[in-house]
Each structure stands twice: as C-alpha cells, then as structure tokens.
Coordinates of C-alpha atoms in Angstrom, one line a residue:
Chain Q
X1 CA -133.0 -70.5 -28.9
X2 CA -130.6 -68.2 -27.1
X3 CA -127.8 -65.9 -28.2
X4 CA -125.0 -67.4 -30.3
X5 CA -122.2 -68.8 -28.1
X6 CA -118.7 -69.3 -29.4
X7 CA -116.2 -71.3 -27.5
X8 CA -112.5 -71.9 -28.0
X9 CA -110.5 -74.5 -26.2
X10 CA -106.7 -74.9 -26.0
X11 CA -105.4 -78.0 -24.4
X12 CA -102.0 -79.7 -23.8
X13 CA -100.0 -81.6 -21.3
X14 CA -99.5 -78.7 -19.0
X15 CA -103.0 -77.4 -18.8
X16 CA -106.1 -76.3 -20.7
X17 CA -107.9 -73.0 -21.3
X18 CA -111.4 -72.2 -22.4
X19 CA -112.5 -68.9 -24.0
X20 CA -116.3 -68.2 -24.2
X21 CA -118.0 -65.3 -26.0
X22 CA -121.8 -64.6 -26.1
X23 CA -123.3 -62.9 -29.1
X24 CA -119.9 -61.9 -30.3
X25 CA -119.2 -60.0 -27.1
X26 CA -116.2 -60.0 -24.8
X27 CA -114.4 -63.1 -23.9
X28 CA -114.6 -65.0 -20.6
X29 CA -111.6 -67.1 -20.0
X30 CA -111.0 -70.0 -17.6
X31 CA -108.2 -72.4 -17.1
X32 CA -107.9 -76.0 -16.0
X33 CA -105.6 -79.0 -15.5
X34 CA -103.5 -81.0 -18.0
X35 CA -105.4 -82.1 -21.1
X36 CA -103.2 -84.7 -22.9
X37 CA -105.6 -86.5 -25.1
X38 CA -103.1 -89.1 -26.1
X39 CA -101.7 -90.3 -22.8
X40 CA -104.7 -89.5 -20.6
X41 CA -107.9 -88.9 -22.6
X42 CA -110.2 -89.4 -19.6
X43 CA -108.2 -86.8 -17.6
X44 CA -108.2 -84.4 -20.5
X45 CA -112.0 -84.8 -20.9
X46 CA -112.5 -84.1 -17.2
X47 CA -110.2 -81.1 -17.2
X48 CA -111.9 -79.5 -20.2
X49 CA -115.4 -80.2 -18.9
X50 CA -114.5 -78.5 -15.6
X51 CA -113.0 -75.4 -17.3
X52 CA -115.9 -75.2 -19.7
X53 CA -118.5 -75.5 -16.9
X54 CA -116.7 -72.7 -15.0
X55 CA -116.7 -70.5 -18.1
X56 CA -120.4 -71.1 -18.7
X57 CA -121.2 -70.4 -15.0
X58 CA -119.3 -67.1 -15.1
X59 CA -121.9 -66.0 -17.7
X60 CA -124.9 -67.5 -15.8
X61 CA -125.1 -70.3 -18.3
X62 CA -125.5 -74.1 -17.8
X63 CA -124.4 -77.1 -19.8
X64 CA -127.7 -76.9 -21.8
X65 CA -126.3 -73.8 -23.5
X66 CA -123.8 -76.0 -25.3
X67 CA -126.5 -77.3 -27.6
X68 CA -126.5 -74.0 -29.4
X69 CA -122.7 -73.3 -29.1
X70 CA -120.1 -73.5 -31.8
X71 CA -116.9 -75.0 -30.3
X72 CA -113.4 -75.4 -31.6
X73 CA -110.7 -77.3 -29.6
X74 CA -107.0 -77.1 -30.4
X75 CA -105.4 -80.0 -28.7
X76 CA -101.9 -81.3 -28.6
X77 CA -101.7 -84.7 -30.3
X78 CA -104.9 -84.3 -32.3
X79 CA -102.8 -84.6 -35.5
X80 CA -102.0 -88.2 -34.8
X81 CA -104.2 -90.5 -36.9
X82 CA -107.5 -91.1 -35.2
X83 CA -106.8 -89.1 -32.1
X84 CA -109.0 -86.1 -32.9
X85 CA -112.1 -88.3 -33.8
X86 CA -111.5 -90.6 -30.8
X87 CA -111.4 -87.6 -28.4
X88 CA -114.3 -85.7 -30.1
X89 CA -116.8 -88.6 -29.5
X90 CA -115.9 -88.5 -25.7
X91 CA -117.2 -85.0 -25.5
X92 CA -121.0 -84.5 -24.7
X93 CA -121.2 -81.8 -27.3
X94 CA -120.3 -81.2 -30.9
X95 CA -116.7 -79.8 -31.2
X96 CA -114.4 -79.2 -34.1
X97 CA -111.2 -80.8 -32.8
X98 CA -107.9 -79.8 -34.5
X99 CA -104.2 -80.0 -33.6
X100 CA -103.0 -77.2 -31.4
X101 CA -100.6 -76.1 -34.1
X102 CA -103.7 -75.1 -36.2
X103 CA -105.1 -72.9 -33.5
X104 CA -101.7 -71.5 -32.8
X105 CA -101.3 -70.4 -36.4
X106 CA -104.8 -68.9 -36.5
X107 CA -104.1 -67.0 -33.3
X108 CA -100.6 -65.8 -34.2
X109 CA -101.6 -64.5 -37.6
X110 CA -105.3 -63.8 -37.0
X111 CA -106.2 -66.0 -39.9
X112 CA -103.8 -64.3 -42.4
X113 CA -101.4 -66.2 -44.5
X114 CA -97.9 -66.7 -43.3
X115 CA -95.7 -69.0 -41.3
X116 CA -95.5 -69.9 -37.6
X117 CA -92.5 -71.6 -36.0
X118 CA -93.0 -72.7 -32.4
X119 CA -89.9 -73.5 -30.4
X120 CA -91.1 -74.2 -26.9
X121 CA -90.5 -77.5 -25.0
X122 CA -91.5 -79.1 -28.3
X123 CA -91.4 -77.6 -31.8
X124 CA -93.4 -77.4 -35.0
X125 CA -93.6 -75.4 -38.2
X126 CA -96.9 -74.5 -39.9
X127 CA -97.7 -72.3 -42.8
X128 CA -100.9 -71.1 -44.5
X129 CA -100.5 -70.2 -48.2
X130 CA -103.0 -70.1 -51.0
X131 CA -105.6 -71.2 -48.5
X132 CA -103.8 -74.5 -47.8
X133 CA -102.1 -75.3 -44.5
X134 CA -98.8 -77.3 -44.4
X135 CA -97.5 -78.6 -41.1
X136 CA -94.1 -80.2 -40.6
X137 CA -92.1 -81.5 -37.6
X138 CA -93.7 -81.6 -34.1
X139 CA -93.4 -85.4 -33.9
X140 CA -92.4 -85.3 -30.2
X141 CA -89.3 -85.5 -28.2
X142 CA -88.3 -89.0 -29.0
X143 CA -88.4 -88.9 -32.7
X144 CA -88.5 -85.2 -33.6
X145 CA -89.1 -81.7 -32.2
X146 CA -86.0 -80.5 -33.9
X147 CA -84.9 -77.1 -32.5
X148 CA -87.1 -77.4 -29.4
X149 CA -85.9 -76.6 -25.9
X150 CA -86.0 -80.3 -24.9
X151 CA -84.0 -81.2 -28.0
X152 CA -81.5 -78.4 -27.3
X153 CA -81.2 -79.4 -23.6
X154 CA -80.6 -83.0 -24.5
X155 CA -77.9 -82.0 -27.1
X156 CA -76.1 -79.9 -24.5
X157 CA -76.1 -82.7 -22.0
X158 CA -74.8 -85.1 -24.7
X159 CA -72.0 -82.7 -25.4
X160 CA -71.2 -82.5 -21.7
X161 CA -70.6 -86.2 -21.7
X162 CA -68.2 -85.8 -24.6
X163 CA -66.2 -83.5 -22.3
X164 CA -66.4 -86.2 -19.6
X165 CA -64.8 -88.8 -21.9
X166 CA -62.3 -86.4 -23.4
X167 CA -63.8 -86.0 -26.8
X168 CA -64.2 -82.3 -26.1
X169 CA -62.1 -80.0 -23.9
X170 CA -63.3 -78.9 -20.5
X171 CA -66.0 -76.3 -20.7
X172 CA -67.7 -74.3 -17.8
X173 CA -71.2 -75.1 -19.3
X174 CA -70.4 -78.8 -19.3
X175 CA -69.5 -78.6 -15.6
X176 CA -72.7 -76.7 -14.8
X177 CA -74.8 -79.2 -16.7
X178 CA -73.3 -82.2 -14.9
X179 CA -73.9 -80.5 -11.6
X180 CA -77.5 -79.8 -12.6
X181 CA -78.2 -83.5 -13.4
X182 CA -77.3 -85.5 -10.3
X183 CA -76.1 -88.1 -9.5
X184 CA -74.8 -88.4 -13.1
X185 CA -76.2 -87.2 -16.5
X186 CA -76.7 -90.8 -17.7
X187 CA -78.8 -91.8 -14.7
X188 CA -80.6 -88.5 -14.6
X189 CA -81.6 -88.8 -18.3
X190 CA -83.2 -92.2 -17.8
X191 CA -86.0 -90.6 -15.8
X192 CA -86.0 -87.1 -17.3
X193 CA -89.0 -85.9 -19.2
X194 CA -89.0 -83.5 -22.1
X195 CA -89.7 -80.6 -19.7
X196 CA -86.7 -81.5 -17.6
X197 CA -84.4 -81.4 -20.7
X198 CA -86.0 -78.1 -21.7
X199 CA -85.1 -76.6 -18.3
X200 CA -81.4 -77.2 -19.1
X201 CA -81.6 -74.6 -21.8
X202 CA -81.6 -71.9 -19.1
X203 CA -78.2 -73.1 -18.0
X204 CA -77.0 -73.1 -21.6
X205 CA -78.0 -69.4 -22.0
X206 CA -76.2 -68.5 -18.8
X207 CA -72.9 -69.6 -20.5
X208 CA -72.9 -67.6 -23.7
X209 CA -69.1 -67.7 -24.1
X210 CA -69.0 -71.6 -23.9
X211 CA -68.1 -73.4 -27.1
X212 CA -70.8 -76.0 -26.2
X213 CA -73.4 -73.2 -25.8
X214 CA -72.3 -71.8 -29.2
X215 CA -72.8 -75.3 -30.8
X216 CA -76.2 -75.7 -29.3
X217 CA -77.4 -72.3 -30.3
X218 CA -76.1 -72.8 -33.9
X219 CA -77.9 -76.2 -34.0
X220 CA -81.2 -74.6 -32.9
X221 CA -80.8 -71.8 -35.3
X222 CA -80.0 -74.3 -38.1
X223 CA -83.1 -76.4 -37.2
X224 CA -85.2 -73.2 -37.3
X225 CA -83.9 -72.0 -40.6
X226 CA -84.2 -75.5 -42.1
X227 CA -87.7 -75.9 -40.8
X228 CA -88.8 -72.6 -42.3
X229 CA -87.4 -73.6 -45.6
X230 CA -89.0 -77.0 -45.5
X231 CA -92.4 -75.7 -44.6
X232 CA -92.1 -73.3 -47.5
X233 CA -91.7 -69.9 -45.9
X234 CA -90.8 -67.2 -48.5
X235 CA -88.9 -64.0 -47.7
X236 CA -91.1 -61.0 -47.4
X237 CA -94.1 -62.9 -46.0
X238 CA -95.3 -62.7 -42.4
X239 CA -93.3 -64.8 -39.9
X240 CA -94.1 -65.5 -36.2
X241 CA -91.6 -67.4 -34.0
X242 CA -93.1 -68.3 -30.6
X243 CA -92.2 -70.4 -27.6
X244 CA -89.6 -69.6 -25.0
X245 CA -86.6 -70.7 -27.2
X246 CA -88.2 -69.1 -30.3
X247 CA -88.4 -65.7 -28.5
X248 CA -84.8 -66.0 -27.4
X249 CA -83.6 -66.9 -30.9
X250 CA -85.7 -64.6 -33.1
X251 CA -83.1 -61.7 -32.9
X252 CA -80.4 -64.2 -34.0
X253 CA -82.1 -65.1 -37.2
X254 CA -80.3 -64.2 -40.5
X255 CA -81.2 -60.7 -41.7
X256 CA -83.5 -61.9 -44.5
X257 CA -85.7 -63.8 -42.0
X258 CA -85.5 -61.4 -39.2
X259 CA -87.0 -58.7 -41.4
X260 CA -90.1 -60.9 -41.7
X261 CA -90.6 -61.3 -38.0
X262 CA -93.6 -60.0 -36.2
X263 CA -95.0 -60.6 -32.8
X264 CA -97.9 -63.0 -32.5
X265 CA -101.3 -61.3 -32.7
X266 CA -102.8 -63.8 -30.3
X267 CA -102.5 -67.1 -28.5
X268 CA -103.6 -70.5 -29.6
X269 CA -106.7 -69.9 -27.4
X270 CA -107.5 -66.8 -29.4
X271 CA -107.1 -68.8 -32.5
X272 CA -109.5 -71.5 -31.3
X273 CA -112.1 -68.9 -30.5
X274 CA -111.6 -67.3 -34.0
X275 CA -112.1 -70.7 -35.6
X276 CA -115.2 -71.3 -33.5
X277 CA -116.6 -68.0 -34.7
X278 CA -116.0 -69.0 -38.3
X279 CA -118.0 -72.3 -37.9
X280 CA -121.3 -72.3 -39.8
Chain H
X1 CA -55.9 -124.3 0.8
X2 CA -57.1 -125.8 -2.4
X3 CA -56.1 -125.3 -6.1
X4 CA -56.2 -121.8 -7.5
X5 CA -59.6 -120.9 -8.9
X6 CA -60.1 -118.1 -11.5
X7 CA -63.5 -116.7 -12.2
X8 CA -64.7 -114.4 -14.9
X9 CA -68.1 -112.8 -14.9
X10 CA -69.9 -110.9 -17.7
X11 CA -73.1 -109.1 -16.9
X12 CA -75.5 -106.8 -18.6
X13 CA -79.2 -106.1 -19.1
X14 CA -79.9 -109.2 -21.2
X15 CA -78.1 -111.8 -19.0
X16 CA -75.0 -112.8 -17.2
X17 CA -72.3 -115.5 -17.7
X18 CA -69.8 -117.0 -15.4
X19 CA -66.5 -118.8 -16.5
X20 CA -64.6 -120.8 -13.9
X21 CA -61.3 -122.4 -14.2
X22 CA -59.5 -124.6 -11.6
X23 CA -55.7 -124.6 -11.4
X24 CA -55.5 -123.0 -14.9
X25 CA -57.4 -125.9 -16.4
X26 CA -60.4 -125.9 -18.9
X27 CA -63.2 -123.4 -18.4
X28 CA -66.7 -124.3 -17.0
X29 CA -69.3 -121.9 -18.2
X30 CA -72.8 -121.1 -16.9
X31 CA -75.3 -118.4 -17.7
X32 CA -78.0 -116.6 -15.8
X33 CA -80.6 -113.9 -15.9
X34 CA -80.3 -110.1 -16.5
X35 CA -77.6 -108.4 -14.4
X36 CA -78.2 -104.6 -14.8
X37 CA -76.3 -103.2 -11.8
X38 CA -77.6 -99.7 -12.3
X39 CA -81.4 -100.3 -12.7
X40 CA -81.6 -103.5 -10.6
X41 CA -78.6 -104.2 -8.4
X42 CA -80.4 -106.7 -6.2
X43 CA -81.6 -108.6 -9.2
X44 CA -78.1 -108.5 -10.7
X45 CA -76.6 -109.8 -7.5
X46 CA -79.1 -112.7 -7.4
X47 CA -78.5 -113.6 -11.0
X48 CA -74.7 -113.6 -10.7
X49 CA -74.8 -115.6 -7.4
X50 CA -77.0 -118.2 -9.0
X51 CA -74.8 -118.6 -12.1
X52 CA -71.7 -118.7 -9.9
X53 CA -73.1 -121.3 -7.6
X54 CA -73.9 -123.5 -10.6
X55 CA -70.4 -123.1 -12.0
X56 CA -68.9 -124.1 -8.7
X57 CA -71.3 -127.0 -8.3
X58 CA -70.4 -128.3 -11.8
X59 CA -66.8 -128.7 -10.5
X60 CA -67.9 -130.2 -7.2
X61 CA -67.2 -127.0 -5.3
X62 CA -69.2 -125.0 -2.8
X63 CA -69.3 -121.2 -2.0
X64 CA -66.5 -121.7 0.5
X65 CA -64.1 -122.1 -2.5
X66 CA -64.6 -118.4 -3.3
X67 CA -62.3 -117.5 -0.4
X68 CA -59.4 -118.6 -2.5
X69 CA -60.7 -117.5 -5.9
X70 CA -59.6 -114.6 -8.0
X71 CA -62.6 -113.0 -9.6
X72 CA -63.1 -110.3 -12.3
X73 CA -66.5 -109.1 -13.2
X74 CA -67.1 -107.0 -16.3
X75 CA -70.5 -105.3 -15.8
X76 CA -72.5 -102.9 -18.0
X77 CA -72.8 -99.5 -16.2
X78 CA -69.8 -100.1 -13.9
X79 CA -68.1 -97.1 -15.5
X80 CA -70.7 -94.7 -14.0
X81 CA -69.2 -93.0 -10.9
X82 CA -69.6 -95.1 -7.8
X83 CA -71.5 -97.9 -9.4
X84 CA -68.6 -100.4 -9.5
X85 CA -67.8 -99.9 -5.8
X86 CA -71.5 -99.8 -4.8
X87 CA -72.0 -103.2 -6.5
X88 CA -68.8 -104.8 -5.4
X89 CA -69.7 -104.4 -1.7
X90 CA -73.0 -106.3 -2.3
X91 CA -71.0 -109.4 -3.3
X92 CA -70.1 -111.8 -0.5
X93 CA -66.6 -112.2 -2.0
X94 CA -63.8 -110.1 -3.2
X95 CA -64.2 -109.2 -6.9
X96 CA -62.5 -106.8 -9.3
X97 CA -65.4 -105.0 -10.9
X98 CA -64.8 -103.2 -14.2
X99 CA -67.0 -101.8 -17.0
X100 CA -67.9 -104.5 -19.5
X101 CA -66.0 -102.5 -22.2
X102 CA -62.8 -103.3 -20.4
X103 CA -63.4 -107.1 -20.4
X104 CA -64.6 -106.8 -24.0
X105 CA -61.3 -105.2 -25.1
X106 CA -59.3 -107.8 -23.1
X107 CA -61.3 -110.6 -24.7
X108 CA -61.3 -109.2 -28.3
X109 CA -57.5 -108.6 -28.4
X110 CA -56.3 -111.1 -25.8
X111 CA -54.7 -108.4 -23.9
X112 CA -52.8 -107.0 -26.8
X113 CA -52.8 -103.3 -27.7
X114 CA -55.3 -102.0 -30.2
X115 CA -58.8 -100.7 -30.6
X116 CA -62.3 -102.2 -30.1
X117 CA -65.4 -100.6 -31.4
X118 CA -68.7 -102.3 -30.3
X119 CA -71.8 -101.5 -32.2
X120 CA -74.6 -103.6 -30.7
X121 CA -77.8 -102.4 -29.2
X122 CA -75.5 -99.7 -27.6
X123 CA -72.1 -98.6 -28.7
X124 CA -68.6 -97.8 -27.3
X125 CA -65.0 -97.3 -28.4
X126 CA -62.1 -98.4 -26.3
X127 CA -58.4 -98.5 -27.0
X128 CA -55.3 -99.8 -25.3
X129 CA -52.1 -98.0 -26.2
X130 CA -48.8 -97.5 -24.3
X131 CA -50.3 -99.5 -21.5
X132 CA -53.1 -97.0 -21.0
X133 CA -56.8 -97.5 -21.8
X134 CA -59.0 -94.8 -23.3
X135 CA -62.8 -95.2 -23.4
X136 CA -65.2 -92.9 -25.2
X137 CA -68.9 -93.0 -26.0
X138 CA -71.2 -95.6 -24.5
X139 CA -73.3 -93.2 -22.5
X140 CA -76.5 -95.0 -23.2
X141 CA -79.4 -94.6 -25.6
X142 CA -80.8 -91.3 -24.4
X143 CA -77.6 -89.2 -24.5
X144 CA -75.1 -91.2 -26.6
X145 CA -74.5 -94.6 -28.1
X146 CA -73.7 -93.0 -31.4
X147 CA -73.6 -95.5 -34.3
X148 CA -75.4 -98.2 -32.2
X149 CA -78.3 -100.2 -33.6
X150 CA -80.8 -98.4 -31.2
X151 CA -79.5 -95.1 -32.4
X152 CA -79.7 -96.2 -36.1
X153 CA -83.2 -97.6 -35.6
X154 CA -84.4 -94.3 -34.0
X155 CA -82.8 -92.3 -36.8
X156 CA -84.6 -94.4 -39.4
X157 CA -87.9 -93.9 -37.7
X158 CA -87.4 -90.2 -37.4
X159 CA -86.7 -90.0 -41.2
X160 CA -89.9 -92.0 -41.8
X161 CA -91.8 -89.2 -40.1
X162 CA -90.2 -86.7 -42.4
X163 CA -91.7 -88.7 -45.2
X164 CA -95.1 -88.6 -43.4
X165 CA -95.1 -84.8 -43.2
X166 CA -93.7 -84.3 -46.7
X167 CA -90.1 -83.2 -45.9
X168 CA -88.8 -86.3 -47.7
X169 CA -90.3 -88.1 -50.7
X170 CA -92.1 -91.5 -50.3
X171 CA -89.7 -94.4 -49.6
X172 CA -90.5 -98.1 -49.3
X173 CA -88.4 -98.3 -46.1
X174 CA -90.4 -95.5 -44.5
X175 CA -93.6 -97.3 -45.3
X176 CA -92.2 -100.6 -43.8
X177 CA -91.1 -98.8 -40.6
X178 CA -94.4 -97.1 -40.1
X179 CA -96.1 -100.5 -40.5
X180 CA -93.7 -102.0 -38.0
X181 CA -94.5 -99.5 -35.3
X182 CA -98.3 -99.6 -34.7
X183 CA -100.5 -97.7 -34.1
X184 CA -98.2 -94.8 -35.1
X185 CA -94.4 -94.3 -34.8
X186 CA -94.9 -91.4 -32.3
X187 CA -97.0 -93.5 -30.0
X188 CA -94.9 -96.6 -30.4
X189 CA -91.7 -94.7 -29.6
X190 CA -93.1 -93.5 -26.3
X191 CA -93.0 -97.0 -24.9
X192 CA -90.1 -98.4 -26.9
X193 CA -86.9 -99.5 -25.3
X194 CA -83.5 -99.4 -26.9
X195 CA -83.8 -103.0 -27.9
X196 CA -87.0 -102.2 -29.7
X197 CA -85.4 -99.5 -31.7
X198 CA -82.4 -101.8 -32.5
X199 CA -84.8 -104.3 -34.0
X200 CA -85.8 -101.8 -36.6
X201 CA -82.3 -102.0 -38.1
X202 CA -83.2 -105.4 -39.6
X203 CA -85.9 -103.6 -41.6
X204 CA -83.4 -101.0 -42.7
X205 CA -81.0 -103.6 -44.0
X206 CA -83.8 -105.3 -46.0
X207 CA -84.3 -102.1 -48.0
X208 CA -80.8 -101.5 -49.3
X209 CA -81.9 -99.4 -52.3
X210 CA -83.9 -97.0 -50.1
X211 CA -82.4 -93.4 -49.8
X212 CA -83.3 -93.5 -46.1
X213 CA -81.4 -96.7 -45.6
X214 CA -78.4 -95.2 -47.4
X215 CA -78.6 -92.2 -45.1
X216 CA -78.8 -94.3 -42.0
X217 CA -75.9 -96.5 -43.1
X218 CA -73.8 -93.5 -43.9
X219 CA -74.5 -92.0 -40.5
X220 CA -73.6 -95.2 -38.7
X221 CA -70.4 -95.5 -40.7
X222 CA -69.6 -91.9 -40.0
X223 CA -70.1 -92.4 -36.3
X224 CA -67.9 -95.5 -36.4
X225 CA -65.1 -93.6 -38.3
X226 CA -65.4 -90.6 -36.0
X227 CA -65.3 -92.8 -32.9
X228 CA -62.2 -94.6 -34.1
X229 CA -60.5 -91.2 -34.7
X230 CA -61.6 -89.8 -31.4
X231 CA -60.5 -92.9 -29.4
X232 CA -57.1 -92.6 -31.1
X233 CA -57.0 -95.6 -33.4
X234 CA -54.0 -95.4 -35.8
X235 CA -53.9 -97.1 -39.2
X236 CA -51.9 -100.3 -39.2
X237 CA -52.8 -101.2 -35.6
X238 CA -55.2 -104.1 -34.6
X239 CA -58.9 -103.2 -34.9
X240 CA -61.9 -105.3 -33.8
X241 CA -65.4 -104.2 -34.6
X242 CA -68.0 -106.3 -32.7
X243 CA -71.8 -106.2 -32.2
X244 CA -74.5 -107.1 -34.7
X245 CA -74.3 -103.8 -36.5
X246 CA -70.5 -103.7 -36.2
X247 CA -70.3 -107.1 -38.0
X248 CA -72.6 -105.8 -40.7
X249 CA -70.7 -102.6 -41.3
X250 CA -67.1 -103.8 -41.0
X251 CA -66.9 -104.7 -44.8
X252 CA -68.1 -101.2 -45.6
X253 CA -65.3 -99.4 -43.7
X254 CA -62.9 -97.2 -45.8
X255 CA -60.0 -99.3 -47.1
X256 CA -57.5 -97.9 -44.7
X257 CA -59.5 -99.1 -41.7
X258 CA -60.8 -102.3 -43.3
X259 CA -57.2 -103.5 -43.6
X260 CA -56.8 -103.2 -39.8
X261 CA -59.8 -105.4 -39.1
X262 CA -59.5 -108.7 -37.4
X263 CA -62.1 -111.0 -35.9
X264 CA -62.3 -110.9 -32.1
X265 CA -60.1 -113.4 -30.4
X266 CA -62.7 -113.9 -27.6
X267 CA -65.7 -112.7 -25.9
X268 CA -66.1 -110.3 -22.9
X269 CA -66.4 -113.3 -20.7
X270 CA -63.1 -114.7 -22.0
X271 CA -61.6 -111.2 -21.2
X272 CA -63.0 -111.3 -17.7
X273 CA -61.4 -114.7 -17.1
X274 CA -58.1 -113.5 -18.5
X275 CA -58.2 -110.5 -16.2
X276 CA -59.0 -112.7 -13.2
X277 CA -56.0 -114.9 -14.1
X278 CA -53.8 -111.8 -14.1
X279 CA -54.8 -110.8 -10.6
X280 CA -52.1 -111.2 -7.9

C-alpha cells in the first residue's frame, strides 16, 4: 500500500478541475472540459477522468493509485434528488459526491462556521452553524437563482422592453441593451442561455447613472440581503460573498453586513481537497 | 370583376383561422395548423394558405378570387420590428398584417374605444382612445407576459422550490406542483414550454386555501391592475378581460374596475374580418 492520496474535484457546466495531494504534500492541479452531471453525465465523466488521469500522471501515478485514494467531488447539480448517487456509480472509483455549494463553503471559510453567498452566473446561499449546513436558492435560471448575474441581466432586458412600449421613459442603458441583443430582445432571448443574460450585466454596470441600472442593482442587493436573512446569517459572523456580481456588490452592502465581509480563503476546489483529507 | 370578398385571418402558435364573407354576407370559417410567423414563417404560410383555400372552396371560389379580396391578418409576433412586412411579402396576395392584439381589440370592442387585457398563456394590454391605439406588455414568456398563465405557473413552481429549501413552510399546493413536474421541478422546467407552465395554473386554482395560491393570485391581479393603469384605462370606460386566466380573475378585480367589465363582443378573428371590411 502506497502513500495516502487525497483528491478534490470541482465540476460544473464551464469546466472541471482536479487537485491531488500525496501524503499531505503540495497540490497538483489540472483542469478539463465541462462537467455538467445533469445535462451530460457521460461528458462529465469523461472530462473528470481525463483531468484526473493527467493529475495522477504528473505525479508519476497510474489509475491503480485510486484504489487507495480518498476523493471528494463537488459538482453542480449534485443537490438534485438522485443525481449525486447516479453520477457516483458511473465513476470507476469510490468518491464522496456533494453539491458544489458544499465545497464552495468549505473552501471559502476553510471549514469554519459562517455564511457564503455566491452571485455568479447563478446564485446560492449556504451557511454552516452549530455543525449543520443549510442551503437555500440555487434552483437554476428558470425558477430561481435570485440575485445572480443571469437573473439581473434578464431583469435589465425586461425593463428595456418597458421603455420600448412606453411604460418607462427613455434610458441610455435600455438603448444599449437593445443594441446588444439583435435583431430584437424578444428574439434574442428565445435562444439566449443563462451565460448570455449574465454578460448583459457588464452593460448595466457601464451605465451607473441610468434609472434602470439603479433598479437592477437595488434588486440584486435586495435579493442578496433577503437570501442572507433566509439562510440565517447573523451579524458579527463570518460572511463571504463570491462570484463576479457578488464581488461587485459586496462594497454596496448595508454597513451591518459589510462589516462581516471577508475574502474567500480558498476556492471550491480547495474545499473539495479539504473534504477529501477529512474522509476516514 | 366579381362580388366584394372580405377575409379575416387569425394566426398564432396553436393554430390559425380564416373568416370569409362575400358581398357583406354571412361568414364562412375554417381552421388550420400552427401559424407562428416568427419561429416558423414557412409553416405559418402553408397553414394559412390551406385554411384560406378551404374557405374559398366552401364558397365555390378559387385562388383567383383573392385578386379582388380585402384581407386583414392578425398574427402573433407581427409587432416585432420587420416581422409583419417580412411575412406579408411571402403571401401571394395583398394583406394588411397586424399584431393579433390589434384584431383582438377590434373584435372584443367591435371597433369602439376602450381597453382590452388578455391573460391567456401569454398576456398583453391594448387600448384605443382618441383614435390612437396604445399597446403594452406582451413581450413573451422569457422577458414579459406579466400576469399571464405561463408567468403565474412559473411563479407558483418557484415558490414550491422555496418550500423545498425551507424558505417557506410546507404547503399542499407546493407538494402538488412538485408531483406534477417529475422528476424534479428544476429538471422539468429546463424543457418546459410556456404552455406547460400555463397548465400548472389549473393546479394552483384547485388549492384556493394555500398561501402560495393566494400569493400567485395576488401577483396576477396586481399585474392586471398595473397593466390597466399603464395602458391608460380610465374608470367608467369599456373594459374587456379575456384569456383563460383573465376570465377567472375578472370577478376578483377591485370594484372600480369590475364595474367597467363587459364580455368580449367577438373574437380576434371577428376583429380581423371587421378590419378587412374597413379596408378601402
């Protein structure tokens, strides 16, 4: 039996990463293609296997080393009923599969208690307190992801249409959004993916004096404050807000919450490796 | 040159209808397949041609009769920039192509001034006053259609997920909605079309004592009242509220608006024929 091997895996729709450590030593990191276990489990399996094989090879190891490894995978969508188990049995090794929000919390707070709000393309809120973890939101673009960049971009585009039909007065941001969504926002939106809506947020933030931008920013801040209350965050406790939109909005939080803010200690991948190291 | 022929056409994603009248006489009506001019203009053209040919044949007429006909087509999506013209030139005859909200208003009020709110699978608000027509909303499921059945069904399902993650207390409606969207609302919603979300409203209205149902109904009523204000409806003037959800909610309107309610005088198809008859 060789040295102990710990492996963390982080996977989602835009890519996957693998972190490998031998005998508690430094981390080897590799990255691979999209790993959406819900929409493309076979593709996710292949991407993870490839990134894992590369990480092992970088340390002169083969797949046989996995028999002794402790592995934690944080994967987007693993929270949906049955998905984690369904994906785990595809893997040719024993892995502890959790939702990526769990590894994100572990990475951001290095296992300490506190709250993580993630406002990226999607959004979720997760909190560890009294040893228990509570997770709210993060139900995806169509039914949830309140306060996310995709949600904010869609809201901005909806408001631009209210300018178009005269419900709102002309606004430079509305004009820029219509120009960015050819041939017309309604047609553009039919094919747009969450990432496309999220890109519109860049335009929103280039028009800070626009009333529509102010409404969108207020709505995102409201969703962030509501989500923190709903997940149970208490003033004075550690709070990390990550994701592109989260980083932009942290400084705009009300004083009481802003005082709790701290930068994330690590990434979801770091959290996955931490959780692997904690496995028996 | 034969007798004057007037033709009205009503077309949308679920089907099309043609109404034909010779020399101001009784109406011959035919129906045909889906006629979505935005997503499938070739299919819409074929469906309309077929229904039109049948209507002509029923009166012993051939396509050559169209040279003398006055034709108005009210088509969903014709309001989007360029779509009406783009579709009109596909047709082998001269037709006045308008958005179906315009023919719906003409049919519902027989050309009189007043307001029409339509809350079906989608929604729109349109008002004729002082000879001018104002149209708001109706931008489709992804960016608008506030107060529509699809919008209401999606909202109900979002709230059901807030029960699932503990943001809202258990609710019999939430349980029924989760059961109706296998294998899980998030996965179901990824493939669901606006009509699928609209069907969920039937479940909402079967749980009248549910707090979630109360929230959805209040939101739809709020969208209806807001839309009427935004389109400029004034108390004391004619008001028609159509569509499945509109018919359900009419009786729940505040007194001031309920007093203005009247049943629609006719359908969008009747409005299209009326507009054809008014053509020079």
